[in-house]
Amino acid sequence: MRQLVRNNILALKPYSSARSEYNGKQATVCLDANENPYGVLINRYPDPLQTDLKHMIATAKQVSPECIFLGNGSDEAIDLVYRIFCEPRMDNVVAIDPTYGMYEVCADINDVEYRKVSLDRQFQLDADRLLAACDDKTKVVFICTPNNPTGNDMNREAVLKVINTFDGIVVVDEAYSDFSQLRPLRLELNDHPHMIVLNTFSKAYGCAAIRLGMAFAAPPIVDLFNKVKYPYNVNLLTQQRAADLLQNEMLKVHQRINMILEERTTMMKAFAMLPVCKEVYPSDANFFLAKVTDANKIYNYLVDKGIIVRNRTNVHMCGNCLRITIGTKEENARLLGALRILTNP
């Protein structure tokens, strides 16, 4: 691990926040952090390590608390991967293509070479091609499964081959894993000490607005994340909302996941019958990718009707493709109704 981490990060002395210096002690008078004493409930800095919330997530996700990092969305964890492991203008990362765009954006921000390896025609990962793109300067490999924007699970044997063969960090983004039938790789952390698994409260948990992302990894990697992150990266309101959901709303979460899965099946069948649809690709997520007759015109037509989908026509391998998120029955019906009368876009 020390060979993978940037030297300046190894030597970094992290900022010592006021709330972390008396960790484990019960404080009744807090005069250490220059806070306003007259605020109500939100005048104090939050727990910088989100200890109570991590224990709740550990139960829900079946992962040890010391293997959990919480961030301001999964994007914070993605950025930290670059800042911890990749030396700017020297190292590179390798990722499947097409995939989630923030991997490349973070590479550009951190001045790190980003190497793309195309999926095959079934949008599947070729482990040998991915590994062939790596060299002695490759620090990280990114694999999103189920993948965005294609929606499908990556072949598990291919993913494991990459994890077991590559000597650096493998980031497996499981943001949509709650909608998949595959066993989440976060449950196999002990077998893969160089693997980082991402997850989020934005998708299955329906809490995109609170911006809470999760990274699951071996404790040495989590320690590095906590060393580099900003002191109070997850605010108190976010922590409280997530805790409330985990305590009181998990039955509702699972019910809504099942509703989305049922609607996914219905929507994909109905969409495939539309005159403007040429193909609907398999999905293991809460969305599906569809090839249409003219993505740009159909997208603009839907915008005019106040219906927003994702136009992916300029993405590699996704020409004339729209990405459709599964909404409520009413929202899905509005989309289908608008497209059924569109016969010659």
mmCIF file of N, CA and C in Angstrom, residues 18-19 22 27-35 37 44:
data_model
loop_
_atom_site.group_PDB
_atom_site.id
_atom_site.type_symbol
_atom_site.label_atom_id
_atom_site.label_comp_id
_atom_site.label_asym_id
_atom_site.label_seq_id
_atom_site.Cartn_x
_atom_site.Cartn_y
_atom_site.Cartn_z
ATOM 1 N N ALA A 18 -11.407 20.197 16.196
ATOM 2 C CA ALA A 18 -11.747 20.339 17.609
ATOM 3 C C ALA A 18 -12.527 19.137 18.123
ATOM 4 N N ARG A 19 -13.409 18.600 17.294
ATOM 5 C CA ARG A 19 -14.260 17.498 17.755
ATOM 6 C C ARG A 19 -13.496 16.181 17.836
ATOM 7 N N TYR A 22 -10.929 15.131 21.532
ATOM 8 C CA TYR A 22 -11.388 14.486 22.769
ATOM 9 C C TYR A 22 -12.287 13.282 22.433
ATOM 10 N N ALA A 27 -18.468 15.398 26.451
ATOM 11 C CA ALA A 27 -18.244 16.816 26.721
ATOM 12 C C ALA A 27 -19.555 17.495 27.095
ATOM 13 N N THR A 28 -19.526 18.321 28.130
ATOM 14 C CA THR A 28 -20.708 19.074 28.547
ATOM 15 C C THR A 28 -20.521 20.578 28.370
ATOM 16 N N VAL A 29 -19.281 21.027 28.308
ATOM 17 C CA VAL A 29 -18.986 22.432 28.054
ATOM 18 C C VAL A 29 -17.993 22.484 26.896
ATOM 19 N N CYS A 30 -18.404 23.057 25.768
ATOM 20 C CA CYS A 30 -17.553 23.093 24.574
ATOM 21 C C CYS A 30 -17.131 24.529 24.301
ATOM 22 N N LEU A 31 -15.887 24.845 24.663
ATOM 23 C CA LEU A 31 -15.338 26.186 24.461
ATOM 24 C C LEU A 31 -14.068 26.118 23.624
ATOM 25 N N ASP A 32 -14.008 25.147 22.743
ATOM 26 C CA ASP A 32 -12.774 24.851 22.024
ATOM 27 C C ASP A 32 -12.794 25.219 20.547
ATOM 28 N N ALA A 33 -13.973 25.407 19.944
ATOM 29 C CA ALA A 33 -14.042 25.496 18.492
ATOM 30 C C ALA A 33 -14.562 26.839 17.979
ATOM 31 N N ASN A 34 -14.592 27.847 18.839
ATOM 32 C CA ASN A 34 -15.042 29.186 18.442
ATOM 33 C C ASN A 34 -16.445 29.181 17.849
ATOM 34 N N GLU A 35 -17.309 28.306 18.393
ATOM 35 C CA GLU A 35 -18.692 28.235 17.933
ATOM 36 C C GLU A 35 -19.532 29.283 18.671
ATOM 37 N N PRO A 37 -22.391 30.096 21.010
ATOM 38 C CA PRO A 37 -23.072 29.276 22.015
ATOM 39 C C PRO A 37 -24.588 29.401 21.995
ATOM 40 N N ARG A 44 -23.128 23.657 16.722
ATOM 41 C CA ARG A 44 -21.904 22.905 16.973
ATOM 42 C C ARG A 44 -21.453 22.168 15.715
#
